[in-house]
Short mmCIF file of C-alpha atoms in Angstrom, two decimals:
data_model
loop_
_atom_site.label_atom_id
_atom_site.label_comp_id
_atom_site.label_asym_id
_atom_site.label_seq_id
_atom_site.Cartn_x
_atom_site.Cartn_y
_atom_site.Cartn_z
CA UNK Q 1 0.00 0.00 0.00
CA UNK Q 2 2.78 2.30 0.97
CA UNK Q 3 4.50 1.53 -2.22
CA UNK Q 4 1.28 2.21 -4.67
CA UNK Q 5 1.33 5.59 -2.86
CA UNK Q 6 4.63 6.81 -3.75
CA UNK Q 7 4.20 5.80 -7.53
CA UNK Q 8 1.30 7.60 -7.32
CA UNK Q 9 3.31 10.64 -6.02
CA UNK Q 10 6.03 10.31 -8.45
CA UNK Q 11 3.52 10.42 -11.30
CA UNK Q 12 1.94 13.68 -10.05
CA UNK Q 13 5.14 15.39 -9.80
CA UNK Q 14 6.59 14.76 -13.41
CA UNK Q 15 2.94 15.51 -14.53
CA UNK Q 16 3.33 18.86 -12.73
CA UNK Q 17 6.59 19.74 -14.47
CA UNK Q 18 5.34 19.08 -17.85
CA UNK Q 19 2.97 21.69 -17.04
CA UNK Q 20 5.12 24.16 -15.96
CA UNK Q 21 7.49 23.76 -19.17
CA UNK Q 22 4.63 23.68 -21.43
CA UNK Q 23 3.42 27.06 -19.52
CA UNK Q 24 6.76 28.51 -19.94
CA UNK Q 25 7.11 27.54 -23.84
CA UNK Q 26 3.82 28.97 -24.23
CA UNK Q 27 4.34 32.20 -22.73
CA UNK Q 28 7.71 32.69 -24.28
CA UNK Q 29 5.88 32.56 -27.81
CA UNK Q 30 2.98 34.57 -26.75
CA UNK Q 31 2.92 38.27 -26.11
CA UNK Q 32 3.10 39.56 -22.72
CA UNK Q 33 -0.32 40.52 -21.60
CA UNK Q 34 -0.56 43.73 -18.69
CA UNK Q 35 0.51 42.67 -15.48
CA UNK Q 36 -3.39 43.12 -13.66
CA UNK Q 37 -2.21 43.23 -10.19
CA UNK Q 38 -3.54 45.84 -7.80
CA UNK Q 39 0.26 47.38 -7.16
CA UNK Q 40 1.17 46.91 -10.58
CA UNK Q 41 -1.73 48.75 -11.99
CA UNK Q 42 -1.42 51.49 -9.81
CA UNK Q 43 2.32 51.75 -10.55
CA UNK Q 44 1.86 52.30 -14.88
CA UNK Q 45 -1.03 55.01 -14.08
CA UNK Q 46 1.86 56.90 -11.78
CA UNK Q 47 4.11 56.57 -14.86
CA UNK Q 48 1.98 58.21 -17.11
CA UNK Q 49 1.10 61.11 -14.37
CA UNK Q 50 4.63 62.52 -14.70
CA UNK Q 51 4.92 62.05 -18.13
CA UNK Q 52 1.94 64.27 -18.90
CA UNK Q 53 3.35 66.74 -16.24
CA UNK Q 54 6.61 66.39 -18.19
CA UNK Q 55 5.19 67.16 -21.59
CA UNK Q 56 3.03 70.31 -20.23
CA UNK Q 57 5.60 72.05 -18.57
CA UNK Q 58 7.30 74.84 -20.66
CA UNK Q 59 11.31 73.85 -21.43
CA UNK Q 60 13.27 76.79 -21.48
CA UNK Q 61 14.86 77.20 -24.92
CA UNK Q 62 18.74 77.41 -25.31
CA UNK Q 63 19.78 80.70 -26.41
CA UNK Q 64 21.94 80.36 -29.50
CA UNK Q 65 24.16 83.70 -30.25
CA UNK Q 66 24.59 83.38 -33.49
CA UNK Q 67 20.59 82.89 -34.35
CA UNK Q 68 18.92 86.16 -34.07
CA UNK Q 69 15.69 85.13 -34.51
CA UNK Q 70 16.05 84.04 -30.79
CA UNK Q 71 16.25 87.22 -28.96
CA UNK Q 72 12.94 89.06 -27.81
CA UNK Q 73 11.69 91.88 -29.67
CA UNK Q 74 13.80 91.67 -31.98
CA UNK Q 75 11.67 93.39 -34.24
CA UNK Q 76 12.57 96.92 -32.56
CA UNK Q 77 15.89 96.49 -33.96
CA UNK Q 78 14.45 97.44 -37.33
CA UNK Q 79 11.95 99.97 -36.66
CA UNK Q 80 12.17 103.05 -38.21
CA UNK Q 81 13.02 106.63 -35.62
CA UNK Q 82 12.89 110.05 -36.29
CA UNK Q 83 16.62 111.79 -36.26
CA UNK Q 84 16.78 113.09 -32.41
CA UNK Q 85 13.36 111.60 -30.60
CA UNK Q 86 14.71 110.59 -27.72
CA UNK Q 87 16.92 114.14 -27.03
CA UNK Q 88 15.26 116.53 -24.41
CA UNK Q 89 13.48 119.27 -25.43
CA UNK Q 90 15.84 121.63 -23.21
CA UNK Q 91 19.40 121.60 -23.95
CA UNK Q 92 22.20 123.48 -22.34
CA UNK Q 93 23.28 127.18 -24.84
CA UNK Q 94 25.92 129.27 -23.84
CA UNK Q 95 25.81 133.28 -23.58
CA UNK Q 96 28.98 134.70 -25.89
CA UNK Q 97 27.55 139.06 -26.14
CA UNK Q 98 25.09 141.54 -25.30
CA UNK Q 99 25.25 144.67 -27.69
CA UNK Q 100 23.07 147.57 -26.14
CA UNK Q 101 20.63 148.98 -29.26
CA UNK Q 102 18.43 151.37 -27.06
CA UNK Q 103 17.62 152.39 -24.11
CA UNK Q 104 16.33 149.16 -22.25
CA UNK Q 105 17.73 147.25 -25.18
CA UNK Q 106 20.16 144.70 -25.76
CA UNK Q 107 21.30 142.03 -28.92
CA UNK Q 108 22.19 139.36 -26.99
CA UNK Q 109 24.20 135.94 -29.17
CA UNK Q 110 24.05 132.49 -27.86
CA UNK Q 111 25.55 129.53 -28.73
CA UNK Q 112 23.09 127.15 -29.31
CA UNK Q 113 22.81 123.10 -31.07
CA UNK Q 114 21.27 122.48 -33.88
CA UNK Q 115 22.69 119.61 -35.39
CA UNK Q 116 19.92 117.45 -37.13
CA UNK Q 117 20.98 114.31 -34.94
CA UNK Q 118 19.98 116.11 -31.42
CA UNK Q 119 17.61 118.48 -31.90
CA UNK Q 120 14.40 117.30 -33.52
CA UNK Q 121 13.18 119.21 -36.56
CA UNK Q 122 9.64 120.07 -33.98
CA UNK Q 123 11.67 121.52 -31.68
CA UNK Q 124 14.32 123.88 -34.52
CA UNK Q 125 14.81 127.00 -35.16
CA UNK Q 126 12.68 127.12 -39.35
CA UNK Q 127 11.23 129.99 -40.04
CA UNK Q 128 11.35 133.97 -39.15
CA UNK Q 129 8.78 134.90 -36.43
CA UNK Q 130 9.38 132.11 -34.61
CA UNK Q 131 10.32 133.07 -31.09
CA UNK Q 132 13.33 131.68 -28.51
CA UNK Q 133 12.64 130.33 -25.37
CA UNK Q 134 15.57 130.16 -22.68
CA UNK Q 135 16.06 129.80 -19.18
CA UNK Q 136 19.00 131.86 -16.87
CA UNK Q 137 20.25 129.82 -14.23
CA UNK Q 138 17.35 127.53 -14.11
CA UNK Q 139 14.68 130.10 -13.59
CA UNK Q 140 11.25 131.44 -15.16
CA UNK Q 141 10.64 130.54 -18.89
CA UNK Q 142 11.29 133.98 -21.30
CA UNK Q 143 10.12 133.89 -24.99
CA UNK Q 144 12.22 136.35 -26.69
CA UNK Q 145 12.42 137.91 -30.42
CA UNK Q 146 14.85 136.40 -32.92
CA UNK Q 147 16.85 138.74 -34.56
CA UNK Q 148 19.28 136.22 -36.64
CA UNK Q 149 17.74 134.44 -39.56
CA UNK Q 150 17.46 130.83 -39.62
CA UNK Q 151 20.53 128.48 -40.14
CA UNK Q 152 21.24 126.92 -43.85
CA UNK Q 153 20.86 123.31 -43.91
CA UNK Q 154 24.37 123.27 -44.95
CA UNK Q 155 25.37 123.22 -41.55
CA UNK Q 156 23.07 120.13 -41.00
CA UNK Q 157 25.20 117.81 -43.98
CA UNK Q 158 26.63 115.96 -42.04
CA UNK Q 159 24.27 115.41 -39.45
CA UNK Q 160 21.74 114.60 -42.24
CA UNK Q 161 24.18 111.87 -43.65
CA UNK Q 162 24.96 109.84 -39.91
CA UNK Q 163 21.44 110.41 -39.39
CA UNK Q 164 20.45 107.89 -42.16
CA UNK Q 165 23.00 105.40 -41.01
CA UNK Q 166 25.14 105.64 -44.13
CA UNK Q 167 29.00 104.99 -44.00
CA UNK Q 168 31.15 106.29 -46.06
CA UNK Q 169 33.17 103.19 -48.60
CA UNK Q 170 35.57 101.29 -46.08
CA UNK Q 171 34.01 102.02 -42.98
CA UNK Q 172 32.71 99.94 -40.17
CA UNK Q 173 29.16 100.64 -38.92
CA UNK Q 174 29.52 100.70 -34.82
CA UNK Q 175 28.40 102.78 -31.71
CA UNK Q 176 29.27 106.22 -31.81
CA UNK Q 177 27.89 109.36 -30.20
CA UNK Q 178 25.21 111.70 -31.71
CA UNK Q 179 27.15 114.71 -34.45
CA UNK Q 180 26.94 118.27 -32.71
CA UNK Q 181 26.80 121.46 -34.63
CA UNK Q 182 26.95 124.36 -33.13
CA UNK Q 183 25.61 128.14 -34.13
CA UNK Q 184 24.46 131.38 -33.33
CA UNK Q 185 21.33 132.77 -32.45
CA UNK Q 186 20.76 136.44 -31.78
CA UNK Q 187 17.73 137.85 -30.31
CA UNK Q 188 16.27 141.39 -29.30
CA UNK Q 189 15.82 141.57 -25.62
CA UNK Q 190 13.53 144.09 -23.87
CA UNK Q 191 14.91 144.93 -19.83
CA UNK Q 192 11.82 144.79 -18.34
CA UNK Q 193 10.16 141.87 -20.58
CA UNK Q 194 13.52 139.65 -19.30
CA UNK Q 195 15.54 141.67 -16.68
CA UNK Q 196 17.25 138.65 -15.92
CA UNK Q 197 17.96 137.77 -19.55
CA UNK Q 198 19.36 141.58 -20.18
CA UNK Q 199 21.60 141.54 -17.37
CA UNK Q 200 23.24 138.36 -18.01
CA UNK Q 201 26.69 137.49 -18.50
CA UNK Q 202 29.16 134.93 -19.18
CA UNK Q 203 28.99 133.02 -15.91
CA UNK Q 204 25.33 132.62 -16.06
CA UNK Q 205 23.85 129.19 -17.25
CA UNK Q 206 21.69 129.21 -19.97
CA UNK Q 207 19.12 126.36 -21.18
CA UNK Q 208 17.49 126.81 -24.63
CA UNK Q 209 14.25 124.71 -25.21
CA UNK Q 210 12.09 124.39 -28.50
CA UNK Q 211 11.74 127.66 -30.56
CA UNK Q 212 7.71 128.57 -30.48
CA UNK Q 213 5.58 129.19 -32.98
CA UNK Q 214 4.93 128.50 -36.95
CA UNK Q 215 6.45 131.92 -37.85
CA UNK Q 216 5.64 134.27 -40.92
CA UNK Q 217 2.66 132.80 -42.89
CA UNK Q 218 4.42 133.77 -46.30
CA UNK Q 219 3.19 130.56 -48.27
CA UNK Q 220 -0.86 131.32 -47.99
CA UNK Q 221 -0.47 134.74 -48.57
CA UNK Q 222 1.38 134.02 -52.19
CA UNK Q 223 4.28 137.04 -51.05
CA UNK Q 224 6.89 134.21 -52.27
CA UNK Q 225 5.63 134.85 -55.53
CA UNK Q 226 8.21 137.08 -56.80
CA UNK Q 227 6.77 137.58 -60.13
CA UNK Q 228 3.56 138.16 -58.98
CA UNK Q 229 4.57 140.56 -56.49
CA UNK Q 230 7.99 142.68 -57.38
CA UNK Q 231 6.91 144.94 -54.62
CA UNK Q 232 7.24 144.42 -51.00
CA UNK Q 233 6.36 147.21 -48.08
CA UNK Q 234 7.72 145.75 -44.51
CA UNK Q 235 6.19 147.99 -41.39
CA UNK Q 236 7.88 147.36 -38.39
CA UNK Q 237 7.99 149.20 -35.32
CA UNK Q 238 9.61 148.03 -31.30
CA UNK Q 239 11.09 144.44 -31.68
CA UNK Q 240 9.63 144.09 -34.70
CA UNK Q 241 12.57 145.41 -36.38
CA UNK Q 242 14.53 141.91 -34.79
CA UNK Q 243 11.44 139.73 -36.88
CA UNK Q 244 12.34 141.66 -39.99
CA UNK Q 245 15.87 141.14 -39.90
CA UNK Q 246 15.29 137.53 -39.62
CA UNK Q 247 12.78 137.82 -42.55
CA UNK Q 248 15.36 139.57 -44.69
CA UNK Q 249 18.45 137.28 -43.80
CA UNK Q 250 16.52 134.39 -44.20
CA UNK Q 251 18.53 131.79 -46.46
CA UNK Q 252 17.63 129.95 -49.93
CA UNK Q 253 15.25 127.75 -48.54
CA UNK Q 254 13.67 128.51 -45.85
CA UNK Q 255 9.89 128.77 -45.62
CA UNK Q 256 10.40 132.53 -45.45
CA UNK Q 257 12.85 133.55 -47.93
CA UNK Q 258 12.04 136.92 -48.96
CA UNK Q 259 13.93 136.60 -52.11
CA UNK Q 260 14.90 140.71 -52.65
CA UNK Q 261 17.29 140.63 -54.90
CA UNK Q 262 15.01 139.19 -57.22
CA UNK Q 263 12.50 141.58 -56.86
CA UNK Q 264 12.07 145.27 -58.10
CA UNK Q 265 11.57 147.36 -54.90
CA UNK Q 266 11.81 146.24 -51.00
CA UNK Q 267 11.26 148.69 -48.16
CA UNK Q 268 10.93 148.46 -44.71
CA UNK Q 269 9.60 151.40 -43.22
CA UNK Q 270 10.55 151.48 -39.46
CA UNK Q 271 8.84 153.43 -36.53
CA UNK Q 272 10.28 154.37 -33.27
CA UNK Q 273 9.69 157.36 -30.91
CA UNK Q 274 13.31 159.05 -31.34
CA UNK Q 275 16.18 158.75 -32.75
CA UNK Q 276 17.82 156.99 -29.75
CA UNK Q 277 15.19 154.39 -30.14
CA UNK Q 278 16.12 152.54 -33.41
CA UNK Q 279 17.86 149.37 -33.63
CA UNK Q 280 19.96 147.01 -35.85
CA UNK Q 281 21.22 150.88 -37.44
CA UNK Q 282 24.54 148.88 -38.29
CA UNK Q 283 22.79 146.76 -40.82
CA UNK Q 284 20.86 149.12 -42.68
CA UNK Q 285 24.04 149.65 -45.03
CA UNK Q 286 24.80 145.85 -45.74
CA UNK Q 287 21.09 145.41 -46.38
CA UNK Q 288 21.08 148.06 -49.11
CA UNK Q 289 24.19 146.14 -50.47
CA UNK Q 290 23.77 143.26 -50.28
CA UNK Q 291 19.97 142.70 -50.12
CA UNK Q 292 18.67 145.88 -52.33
CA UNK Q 293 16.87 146.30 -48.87
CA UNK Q 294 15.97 149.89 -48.54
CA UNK Q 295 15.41 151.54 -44.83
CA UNK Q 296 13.17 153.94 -44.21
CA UNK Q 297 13.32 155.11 -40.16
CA UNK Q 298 10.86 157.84 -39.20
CA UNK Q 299 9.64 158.97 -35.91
CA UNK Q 300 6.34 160.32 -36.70
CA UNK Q 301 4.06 157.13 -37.60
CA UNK Q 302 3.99 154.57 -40.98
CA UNK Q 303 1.20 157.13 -42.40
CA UNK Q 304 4.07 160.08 -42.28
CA UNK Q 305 6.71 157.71 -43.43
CA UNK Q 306 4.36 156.63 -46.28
CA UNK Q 307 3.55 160.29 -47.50
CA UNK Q 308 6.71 161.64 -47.28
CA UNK Q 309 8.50 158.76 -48.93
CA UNK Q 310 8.46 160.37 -52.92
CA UNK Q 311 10.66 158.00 -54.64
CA UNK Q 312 8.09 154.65 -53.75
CA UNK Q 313 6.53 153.73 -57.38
CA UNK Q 314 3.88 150.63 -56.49
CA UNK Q 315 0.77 149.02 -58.53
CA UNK Q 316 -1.27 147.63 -55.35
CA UNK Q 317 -2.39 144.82 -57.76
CA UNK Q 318 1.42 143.75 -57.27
CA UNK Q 319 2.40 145.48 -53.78
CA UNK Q 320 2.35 142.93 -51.26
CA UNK Q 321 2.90 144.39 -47.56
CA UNK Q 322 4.55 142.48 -44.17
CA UNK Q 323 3.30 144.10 -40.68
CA UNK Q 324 5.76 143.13 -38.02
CA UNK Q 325 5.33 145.47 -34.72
CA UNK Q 326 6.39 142.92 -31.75
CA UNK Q 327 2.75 142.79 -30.46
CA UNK Q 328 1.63 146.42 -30.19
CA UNK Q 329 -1.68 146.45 -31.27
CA UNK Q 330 -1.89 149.95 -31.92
CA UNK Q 331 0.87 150.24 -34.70
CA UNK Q 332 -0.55 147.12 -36.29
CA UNK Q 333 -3.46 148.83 -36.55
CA UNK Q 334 -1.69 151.72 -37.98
CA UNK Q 335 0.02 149.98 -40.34
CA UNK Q 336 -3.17 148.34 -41.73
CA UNK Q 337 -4.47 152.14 -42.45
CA UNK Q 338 -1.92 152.55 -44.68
CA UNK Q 339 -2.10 149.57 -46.61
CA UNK Q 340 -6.16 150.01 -46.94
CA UNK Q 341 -5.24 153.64 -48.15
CA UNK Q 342 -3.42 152.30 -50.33
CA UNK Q 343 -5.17 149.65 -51.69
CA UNK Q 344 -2.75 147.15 -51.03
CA UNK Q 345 -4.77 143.39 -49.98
CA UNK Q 346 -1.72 140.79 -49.70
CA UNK Q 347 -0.71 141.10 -46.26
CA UNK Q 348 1.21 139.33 -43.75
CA UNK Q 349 0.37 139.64 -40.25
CA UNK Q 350 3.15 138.95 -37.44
CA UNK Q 351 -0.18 138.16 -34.94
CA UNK Q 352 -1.61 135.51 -37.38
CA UNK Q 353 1.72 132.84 -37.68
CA UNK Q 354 1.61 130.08 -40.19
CA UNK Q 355 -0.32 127.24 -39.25
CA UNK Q 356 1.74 124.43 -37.02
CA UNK Q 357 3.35 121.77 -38.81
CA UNK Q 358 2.35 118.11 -38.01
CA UNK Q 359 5.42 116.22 -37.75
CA UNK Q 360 4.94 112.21 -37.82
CA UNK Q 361 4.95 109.66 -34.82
CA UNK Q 362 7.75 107.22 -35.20
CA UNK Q 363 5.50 105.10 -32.31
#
């Protein structure tokens, strides 16, 4: 009995094995199915947690130097800026003379930028009429009269040039600072308009901001016409006589080149209560040369001056007249007698400026 037992044993076991190697052959041949366990389940879902929170996450791109397309806005690189948009609108002059004209008036010069590249055309010195504003010493704003004409663009070449980013053949383009050009700029100062403009001197600091104003309106008018109007009449009167000078001096163009020599007759008839009174005398000579710029002073009114001038042959159909009397309402008024006396109807008005420019937004 004992010994049937252990065959019996013996047979189960190498049936058993068979199993097993069968099962192993089998799976060996078959593919692996998912493990179905509790733990093992549990474990793959884990696995695919972080590799969805791996994907989302942002990966911070490698900077290459030498691919531009990498760096952040680059696109401002290329965008297009006015000449001198970023400059301040104040900028730092300096005080050279002060030449006394009259009693309780002076010519003062300055020193003043005006290079293309850091003063913006809004804030330059354009046309005649336009006015000056400076500070002394950091103190109260003061508009005063310019009695220099505006500058050439000549001067502005070769800020014009750098301005554009051009190089000349065989240069490098790299950093460099903004061109300055200097100049002068004289104006007509009135002691108790700007006491502390009159009495300056050298050791005073002086700041010179944007010049105000559109100036003479000489383009609506047609006076640029010289064709159509040979002759031109200037009235001025008080620092007026600073406004024409800058009208007169004004350079192949500017907005408010008078163009005399080309015409037949000029005149500038000037007003002031004495003798003592008048201004600029020195230039009335180098007009007449060099301008065919005749002078007229008188003491007694434009309507006197008018009268008594014999030698003035006009057509009022071609007589075009410029009123310039430094605000006094009274000898503008004067002055426009005359001209509706005379049937004269082209006139420029010193109160009534040209229309402001609009100047484009680089932004």
């Amino acid at each position: 009995m004992q010994q049937h037992l252990q065959q019996q044993c013996r047979a189960g076991c190498r049936a058993g094995f068979g199993r097993q190697q069968q099962k192993v052959v089998t799976s060996s041949q078959a593919p692996v199915q998912p493990r179905t366990a509790v733990g093992g389940a549990s474990c793959q879902r884990q696995v695919w947690r972080v590799a969805a929170q791996s994907a989302a996450a942002p990966s911070t791109p490698k900077i290459d130097d030498e691919d531009l397309m990498q760096f952040p806005d680059r696109y401002k690189w290329y965008e297009a800026k006015f000449a001198a948009d970023d400059m301040p609108d104040w900028i730092p002059g300096r005080f050279i003379s002060a030449a006394q004209q009259a009693p309780h008036m002076r010519l003062l010069t300055f020193e003043v930028e005006v290079s293309r590249e850091r003063v913006p055309l809004r804030n330059a010195y354009k046309a005649a009429g336009q006015r000056m504003n400076v500070r002394v010493n950091g103190g109260e704003k003061r508009s005063l009269t310019v009695a220099s004409p505006p500058h050439p663009e000549d001067l502005n070449k070769e800020a014009l040039f750098l301005c554009k980013g051009d190089i000349y053949s065989g240069e490098t383009k790299q950093a460099r600072e903004p061109t300055s050009t200097l100049a002068e700029v004289q104006v007509l100062v009135n002691s108790k308009e700007a006491p502390e403009v009159y009495n300056m001197g050298a050791d005073d600091l002086v700041s010179v901001g944007p010049f105000e104003g559109g100036g003479l309106d000489m383009r609506s008018s047609g006076i640029q016409a010289v064709f159509r109007f040979p002759t031109v009449i200037v009235f001025a009167s008080g620092q007026g006589i600073a406004t024409a000078a800058a009208l007169l001096e004004s350079p192949l163009g500017a907005s408010t080149h008078l163009s005399s020599m080309l015409r037949a007759d000029v005149r500038v008839y000037y007003n002031a209560p004495n003798r003592t009174s008048l201004c600029l005398t020195e230039r009335y000579e180098q007009w007449a040369q060099e301008l065919k710029v005749q002078v007229v002073p008188t003491t007694g009114g434009f309507m006197d001056a008018w009268d008594g001038d014999d030698t003035l042959v006009y057509d009022p159909a071609t007589t075009a007249a410029v009123i310039l009397t430094g605000g006094d309402e009274e000898a503008e008024a004067a002055a426009l007698e005359v001209c509706k006396g005379a049937e004269i109807t082209a006139i420029v008005l010193e109160s009534q400026p040209a229309a402001l420019p609009v100047f484009l937004d680089s932004t």
